[in-house]
Amino acid sequence: MPSSMALLILRRNLHGRTSSLLQARVFSRSPEAAAARQRASEPKPVEKILVANRGEIACRIMRTVRRLGIRTVAVYSDADAGSLHVRSADEAVRIGPAPARLSYLSGASIIDAALRAGAQAIHPGYGFLSESAEFAQLCEESGLTFIGPPASAIRDMGDKSASKKIMGSAGVPLVPGYHGDEQDVDFMRSEAEKIGYPILIKPTHGGGGKGMRIVQSANEFVESFLGAQREAAASFGVDKILLEKYITRPRHIEVQIFGDKYGKVLHLNERDCSVQRRHQKIIEEAPAPNVTSDFRTHLGQAAVSAAKAVKYHNAGTVEFIVDTASGQFYFMEMNTRLQVEHPVTEMIVGQDLVEWQIRVANGEPLPIDQSEVPLLGHAFEARIYAENVPKGFLPATGVLHHYRPVPGTSSAVRVDTGVEEGDTVSMHYDPMIAKLVVWGESRSAALVKLKDSLSKFQVAGLPTNINFLGKLANHWAFEDGNVETHFIEHFKDDLFDDSRHEKEAYEEAIYGAALVAACMCSKENSYFREGGNGLNSIWHANPPFRVNHCAERVFEFQWDNDNDGTGSKLLVLSLIYQADGQYDIEVEGEGNSLGFHVKVTPLVNRDFRVEVDGVSVQVGLATYEKDLDKHIHIWHGSKHHHFRQKLGQPLFDDDDSQHKPSFEMASHPQGTVVAPMAGLVVKVLAKDGMRVEEGQPILVLEAMKMEHVVKAPSAGCVHGLAVTAGQQVPDSSVLFSIKEYYPEQKE
Ligand code: ADP
Ligand code: ADP
Ligand code: MG
């Protein structure tokens, strides 16, 4: 084991400026490599690569492409014309309107763009066309190099049933289940009986956790099966289903593999992706905590066998499910692409996997042997999403009024993002804002960095999961590495319910509010001292007069605890200006009153240094107006608070038409049902005027990888139901209402 200093130096070399040189040397070192290149009849070097994706992953791929001195071509839909990935590219080509199926999923338009731009290769990123065998083939047929696996391997692995058969014959352990062609519902039910409940229903062509259903007992089977079929047909175009034994306390552990075109396959250690919501990962880490090196070796070997069974080359991930009760691992699926969470692997092996992808696609052999694959320290990734945590993690949309990812990123703290302040997270694409990746010499050292970086990651303007990620990272069981896929469900009381710490949370909010009031006054004073908005009048330019005038001010803040969604609390603060420029603040709370003596030093932008009763902290502030409120976010110490101040008059955010003013929501008559998220209506299950029972499904909404059933809140008659399948609805728009049923009413 190298010393920690040596480790750090090694990392700096791998991630610093020398890394490309170092890797280039690594890549051409072995004699077999040179011989292999000879055999491969010296492929022409690639000079221009088109990245067939958007957002964070497009930006991340282009970073490496640029570093290799290769030109980058971006593609964009009308919704993305001005976005970061377009601005980061050397060239950009429009490929169609906003909906993904008309742009990022249109293989023909992308190939056409590549040919027009004169690119020699296409990197598909992840999502979109990355796992389309047809697209990979179309690239090759058009004389373009597809930076990814062979089309045949994508096809074999794209079908979870077929891949299970191949894996079974290659000796890779499988979860007990049924993955045959017969799909008759009664037959499937009898197969489910044989496997034994609980079982998991999965679309064979699925991804992103979509369409999966857990079935606890035989009487729920038919409904779940039909629902999964419908969702699979709509999402993946294939309604084939497989059944698996549902493992009740599993871990999701996956192995990064890499193959070259000469039959060599390596594994680059494993990642644990157990912390999930809606079967989707939110925190990943490498290596997996609490596993033995024996287990690691076996898992790695199984992954390599899986890849070899389909003659794999380029980057891929073999996912396993590990039964924590027995310690047994089973093959789950293989993802034939670069994975969202690949940076945690890059961190622990000190390599750039996108560079490897490009070199391998270009016919270069893998640069190292299995025994040379390093495992350095520990890395975490937290996926930062625009989403509504208290509403069951529903995807959110809106404007990034304030966006400041962790300051001072280094080789140990990396932020992969595809957005900038002022950008809109729209309902057309994935709501991921950024990936925060940290590295440490040990798991605990990395975790310290993760917590610190999360607390400094500033986003305001739309709901995010950052506070929630912070709670996860700070949870004792997560600290112990006791992860499993039901972690969030299992610890929901700790993660969602703040009532046990109500008093503490409330006092922290009061403290935050006092800092906000002080910073706002300080900002206002310096603004007017500097001449304000051009009104250089005596009134504003004369500080003493101003100070006297404002000798006392009262602030009313609504505090929203965005974690528990229980509504807001009113905080009333009175601030008294002191002669020395400091402030005395009193806060009337519920039954108690707190006082603070505050001194503010404004720094650049929206940053301040604030001293309270002799202790000074760094403070970041963000304000914006939306609907009828002024929103104020404050980051202080390791805390973040969100307050609202009522504005005098209605104010509408015209850059954010998807958000209906909140007063409208509040004024809805009883029984009104509004869209819980922006999305597409995929099915309408009731008719206007129809009589329904409480809880009866009325329509099905879909947004990025999830289906949401909107149900009748009470028994009665459906009223005003006008939406139709295929229609996009904005967040909080009125869908229908339920009126009381009177027998004389017609159905
Ligand atoms: P992983 O197993 O790596 O989480 P998923 O199967 O969840 O991968 O999906 C891969 C990723 O592809 C998603 O996390 C998402 O970010 C991206 N993705 C999938 N579909 C789309 C889309 N329509 N628009 C943008 N990104 C998408
Ligand atoms: P997807 O293609 O949607 O990623 P996967 O087959 O990889 O589908 O499964 C996604 C997630 O569902 C896994 O990470 C795991 O949490 C859970 N899961 C999958 N199979 C099982 C199973 N047999 N038992 C319990 N949980 C499972
Ligand atoms: Mg998966």
mmCIF file of C-alpha atoms in Angstrom, residues 261-456:
data_model
loop_
_atom_site.group_PDB
_atom_site.id
_atom_site.type_symbol
_atom_site.label_atom_id
_atom_site.label_comp_id
_atom_site.label_asym_id
_atom_site.label_seq_id
_atom_site.Cartn_x
_atom_site.Cartn_y
_atom_site.Cartn_z
ATOM 1 C CA LYS A 261 -11.034 -4.968 -29.956
ATOM 2 C CA TYR A 262 -8.455 -7.727 -29.392
ATOM 3 C CA GLY A 263 -10.475 -9.758 -26.901
ATOM 4 C CA LYS A 264 -8.924 -8.354 -23.734
ATOM 5 C CA VAL A 265 -11.397 -7.445 -20.980
ATOM 6 C CA LEU A 266 -10.534 -5.824 -17.647
ATOM 7 C CA HIS A 267 -12.631 -4.860 -14.676
ATOM 8 C CA LEU A 268 -11.974 -1.551 -12.955
ATOM 9 C CA ASN A 269 -13.419 -2.511 -9.568
ATOM 10 C CA GLU A 270 -16.958 -2.109 -8.377
ATOM 11 C CA ARG A 271 -19.387 0.639 -7.427
ATOM 12 C CA ASP A 272 -22.122 0.429 -4.850
ATOM 13 C CA CYS A 273 -25.310 2.091 -6.100
ATOM 14 C CA SER A 274 -27.708 0.872 -3.453
ATOM 15 C CA VAL A 275 -28.979 4.251 -2.333
ATOM 16 C CA GLN A 276 -31.907 4.697 -4.687
ATOM 17 C CA ARG A 277 -35.310 6.294 -4.904
ATOM 18 C CA ARG A 278 -37.876 4.957 -7.371
ATOM 19 C CA HIS A 279 -35.292 2.278 -8.328
ATOM 20 C CA GLN A 280 -32.972 5.042 -9.490
ATOM 21 C CA LYS A 281 -29.577 5.757 -8.054
ATOM 22 C CA ILE A 282 -28.882 8.994 -6.178
ATOM 23 C CA ILE A 283 -25.623 8.343 -4.317
ATOM 24 C CA GLU A 284 -22.970 6.007 -5.672
ATOM 25 C CA GLU A 285 -19.585 5.074 -4.300
ATOM 26 C CA ALA A 286 -16.490 3.151 -5.263
ATOM 27 C CA PRO A 287 -15.308 0.771 -4.012
ATOM 28 C CA ALA A 288 -18.309 -0.875 -2.336
ATOM 29 C CA PRO A 289 -18.153 -0.541 1.462
ATOM 30 C CA ASN A 290 -17.929 -3.580 3.729
ATOM 31 C CA VAL A 291 -16.952 -6.179 1.149
ATOM 32 C CA THR A 292 -13.970 -8.516 1.297
ATOM 33 C CA SER A 293 -11.288 -8.552 -1.356
ATOM 34 C CA ASP A 294 -12.297 -12.130 -2.114
ATOM 35 C CA PHE A 295 -15.813 -11.007 -2.908
ATOM 36 C CA ARG A 296 -14.408 -8.196 -5.033
ATOM 37 C CA THR A 297 -12.292 -10.645 -7.042
ATOM 38 C CA HIS A 298 -15.196 -13.044 -7.631
ATOM 39 C CA LEU A 299 -17.542 -10.268 -8.658
ATOM 40 C CA GLY A 300 -14.929 -8.831 -11.022
ATOM 41 C CA GLN A 301 -14.318 -12.220 -12.594
ATOM 42 C CA ALA A 302 -18.056 -12.800 -13.085
ATOM 43 C CA ALA A 303 -18.324 -9.388 -14.775
ATOM 44 C CA VAL A 304 -15.415 -10.148 -17.095
ATOM 45 C CA SER A 305 -17.007 -13.519 -18.028
ATOM 46 C CA ALA A 306 -20.278 -11.699 -18.737
ATOM 47 C CA ALA A 307 -18.535 -9.243 -21.070
ATOM 48 C CA LYS A 308 -16.538 -11.951 -22.816
ATOM 49 C CA ALA A 309 -19.714 -13.947 -23.422
ATOM 50 C CA VAL A 310 -20.951 -11.205 -25.754
ATOM 51 C CA LYS A 311 -17.541 -10.351 -27.290
ATOM 52 C CA TYR A 312 -17.684 -6.953 -25.677
ATOM 53 C CA HIS A 313 -15.407 -4.035 -26.330
ATOM 54 C CA ASN A 314 -15.395 -0.451 -24.997
ATOM 55 C CA ALA A 315 -16.926 0.626 -21.647
ATOM 56 C CA GLY A 316 -19.700 -1.360 -20.029
ATOM 57 C CA THR A 317 -21.196 -2.045 -16.645
ATOM 58 C CA VAL A 318 -22.315 -5.378 -15.293
ATOM 59 C CA GLU A 319 -24.919 -4.873 -12.578
ATOM 60 C CA PHE A 320 -25.331 -7.394 -9.789
ATOM 61 C CA ILE A 321 -27.845 -7.663 -7.054
ATOM 62 C CA VAL A 322 -26.410 -8.899 -3.780
ATOM 63 C CA ASP A 323 -28.643 -10.640 -1.284
ATOM 64 C CA THR A 324 -27.493 -9.266 2.080
ATOM 65 C CA ALA A 325 -29.107 -12.212 3.853
ATOM 66 C CA SER A 326 -27.029 -14.859 2.069
ATOM 67 C CA GLY A 327 -24.129 -12.820 0.683
ATOM 68 C CA GLN A 328 -24.845 -14.368 -2.733
ATOM 69 C CA PHE A 329 -24.614 -12.157 -5.818
ATOM 70 C CA TYR A 330 -26.634 -12.482 -9.010
ATOM 71 C CA PHE A 331 -26.335 -10.970 -12.484
ATOM 72 C CA MET A 332 -29.028 -8.326 -13.001
ATOM 73 C CA GLU A 333 -28.259 -6.665 -16.321
ATOM 74 C CA MET A 334 -25.458 -5.230 -18.372
ATOM 75 C CA ASN A 335 -25.485 -1.580 -19.400
ATOM 76 C CA THR A 336 -23.703 -1.288 -22.707
ATOM 77 C CA ARG A 337 -22.541 2.301 -22.377
ATOM 78 C CA LEU A 338 -20.670 4.716 -20.201
ATOM 79 C CA GLN A 339 -22.646 5.016 -16.992
ATOM 80 C CA VAL A 340 -23.829 8.192 -15.237
ATOM 81 C CA GLU A 341 -21.720 7.282 -12.220
ATOM 82 C CA HIS A 342 -18.472 6.512 -14.084
ATOM 83 C CA PRO A 343 -16.615 9.386 -12.339
ATOM 84 C CA VAL A 344 -16.365 7.477 -9.041
ATOM 85 C CA THR A 345 -14.465 4.767 -10.887
ATOM 86 C CA GLU A 346 -12.257 7.346 -12.599
ATOM 87 C CA MET A 347 -11.433 8.721 -9.165
ATOM 88 C CA ILE A 348 -10.281 5.391 -7.716
ATOM 89 C CA VAL A 349 -8.367 4.176 -10.745
ATOM 90 C CA GLY A 350 -6.971 7.576 -11.718
ATOM 91 C CA GLN A 351 -7.922 7.208 -15.369
ATOM 92 C CA ASP A 352 -10.138 9.074 -17.804
ATOM 93 C CA LEU A 353 -12.648 6.533 -19.091
ATOM 94 C CA VAL A 354 -13.801 8.722 -21.956
ATOM 95 C CA GLU A 355 -10.209 8.804 -23.205
ATOM 96 C CA TRP A 356 -10.103 5.021 -22.959
ATOM 97 C CA GLN A 357 -13.361 4.838 -24.920
ATOM 98 C CA ILE A 358 -12.006 6.984 -27.733
ATOM 99 C CA ARG A 359 -8.715 5.099 -27.928
ATOM 100 C CA VAL A 360 -10.361 1.681 -27.875
ATOM 101 C CA ALA A 361 -12.894 2.725 -30.532
ATOM 102 C CA ASN A 362 -9.927 3.875 -32.570
ATOM 103 C CA GLY A 363 -8.403 0.397 -32.438
ATOM 104 C CA GLU A 364 -5.874 0.846 -29.658
ATOM 105 C CA PRO A 365 -5.398 -2.046 -27.235
ATOM 106 C CA LEU A 366 -6.046 -1.655 -23.500
ATOM 107 C CA PRO A 367 -2.989 -0.109 -21.865
ATOM 108 C CA ILE A 368 -2.752 -2.223 -18.695
ATOM 109 C CA ASP A 369 -3.340 -5.721 -17.353
ATOM 110 C CA GLN A 370 -5.766 -6.677 -14.622
ATOM 111 C CA SER A 371 -2.991 -6.844 -12.021
ATOM 112 C CA GLU A 372 -2.053 -3.236 -12.810
ATOM 113 C CA VAL A 373 -5.530 -1.793 -12.186
ATOM 114 C CA PRO A 374 -5.178 0.492 -9.169
ATOM 115 C CA LEU A 375 -7.629 0.946 -6.335
ATOM 116 C CA LEU A 376 -6.859 4.280 -4.752
ATOM 117 C CA GLY A 377 -8.891 5.562 -1.820
ATOM 118 C CA HIS A 378 -12.629 6.054 -2.018
ATOM 119 C CA ALA A 379 -15.045 8.180 -4.060
ATOM 120 C CA PHE A 380 -18.688 9.257 -3.792
ATOM 121 C CA GLU A 381 -21.050 10.732 -6.340
ATOM 122 C CA ALA A 382 -24.249 12.558 -5.406
ATOM 123 C CA ARG A 383 -26.733 13.242 -8.190
ATOM 124 C CA ILE A 384 -28.249 16.674 -7.833
ATOM 125 C CA TYR A 385 -31.736 16.734 -9.302
ATOM 126 C CA ALA A 386 -34.440 19.333 -9.796
ATOM 127 C CA GLU A 387 -37.065 17.456 -7.885
ATOM 128 C CA ASN A 388 -39.701 17.733 -5.264
ATOM 129 C CA VAL A 389 -38.557 15.559 -2.378
ATOM 130 C CA PRO A 390 -41.657 15.834 -0.143
ATOM 131 C CA LYS A 391 -43.901 15.084 -3.144
ATOM 132 C CA GLY A 392 -42.289 11.668 -3.548
ATOM 133 C CA PHE A 393 -39.254 12.873 -5.547
ATOM 134 C CA LEU A 394 -41.343 14.046 -8.483
ATOM 135 C CA PRO A 395 -39.252 15.753 -11.158
ATOM 136 C CA ALA A 396 -39.384 19.551 -11.005
ATOM 137 C CA THR A 397 -38.889 22.263 -13.593
ATOM 138 C CA GLY A 398 -37.990 25.920 -13.376
ATOM 139 C CA VAL A 399 -35.327 28.566 -13.711
ATOM 140 C CA LEU A 400 -31.942 28.361 -11.993
ATOM 141 C CA HIS A 401 -32.123 31.886 -10.622
ATOM 142 C CA HIS A 402 -28.983 31.267 -8.624
ATOM 143 C CA TYR A 403 -26.500 28.517 -9.369
ATOM 144 C CA ARG A 404 -23.167 28.229 -7.705
ATOM 145 C CA PRO A 405 -21.724 24.738 -7.446
ATOM 146 C CA VAL A 406 -19.034 24.101 -4.828
ATOM 147 C CA PRO A 407 -16.268 26.681 -5.018
ATOM 148 C CA GLY A 408 -12.649 25.692 -5.554
ATOM 149 C CA THR A 409 -13.014 22.348 -7.264
ATOM 150 C CA SER A 410 -9.872 20.242 -7.407
ATOM 151 C CA SER A 411 -8.875 16.713 -8.355
ATOM 152 C CA ALA A 412 -10.618 15.593 -5.168
ATOM 153 C CA VAL A 413 -13.869 17.528 -5.646
ATOM 154 C CA ARG A 414 -15.355 17.456 -9.117
ATOM 155 C CA VAL A 415 -18.627 18.859 -10.390
ATOM 156 C CA ASP A 416 -19.962 17.626 -13.721
ATOM 157 C CA THR A 417 -22.703 19.925 -14.845
ATOM 158 C CA GLY A 418 -24.525 20.964 -17.993
ATOM 159 C CA VAL A 419 -26.195 24.126 -16.811
ATOM 160 C CA GLU A 420 -25.385 27.662 -15.763
ATOM 161 C CA GLU A 421 -27.159 30.307 -13.726
ATOM 162 C CA GLY A 422 -30.199 31.580 -15.617
ATOM 163 C CA ASP A 423 -30.784 28.304 -17.468
ATOM 164 C CA THR A 424 -34.122 26.542 -17.365
ATOM 165 C CA VAL A 425 -34.640 22.933 -16.344
ATOM 166 C CA SER A 426 -37.424 22.056 -18.748
ATOM 167 C CA MET A 427 -39.853 19.190 -18.776
ATOM 168 C CA HIS A 428 -38.386 17.803 -21.983
ATOM 169 C CA TYR A 429 -35.323 16.090 -20.543
ATOM 170 C CA ASP A 430 -33.786 14.511 -17.495
ATOM 171 C CA PRO A 431 -34.003 16.835 -14.461
ATOM 172 C CA MET A 432 -30.445 16.145 -13.317
ATOM 173 C CA ILE A 433 -28.648 19.440 -12.630
ATOM 174 C CA ALA A 434 -25.190 18.173 -11.754
ATOM 175 C CA LYS A 435 -23.111 15.378 -10.333
ATOM 176 C CA LEU A 436 -20.957 16.118 -7.329
ATOM 177 C CA VAL A 437 -18.008 13.742 -7.090
ATOM 178 C CA VAL A 438 -15.515 13.664 -4.228
ATOM 179 C CA TRP A 439 -12.429 11.605 -3.495
ATOM 180 C CA GLY A 440 -10.666 10.837 -0.207
ATOM 181 C CA GLU A 441 -7.908 8.524 0.981
ATOM 182 C CA SER A 442 -10.483 6.513 2.883
ATOM 183 C CA ARG A 443 -14.265 6.223 2.893
ATOM 184 C CA SER A 444 -14.568 8.417 5.967
ATOM 185 C CA ALA A 445 -12.276 11.085 4.516
ATOM 186 C CA ALA A 446 -14.309 11.101 1.300
ATOM 187 C CA LEU A 447 -17.565 11.303 3.251
ATOM 188 C CA VAL A 448 -16.351 14.377 5.125
ATOM 189 C CA LYS A 449 -15.764 16.057 1.745
ATOM 190 C CA LEU A 450 -19.139 14.940 0.437
ATOM 191 C CA LYS A 451 -20.980 16.501 3.384
ATOM 192 C CA ASP A 452 -18.983 19.704 3.179
ATOM 193 C CA SER A 453 -19.440 20.043 -0.582
ATOM 194 C CA LEU A 454 -23.162 19.358 -0.430
ATOM 195 C CA SER A 455 -23.616 22.075 2.172
ATOM 196 C CA LYS A 456 -21.834 24.549 -0.111
#
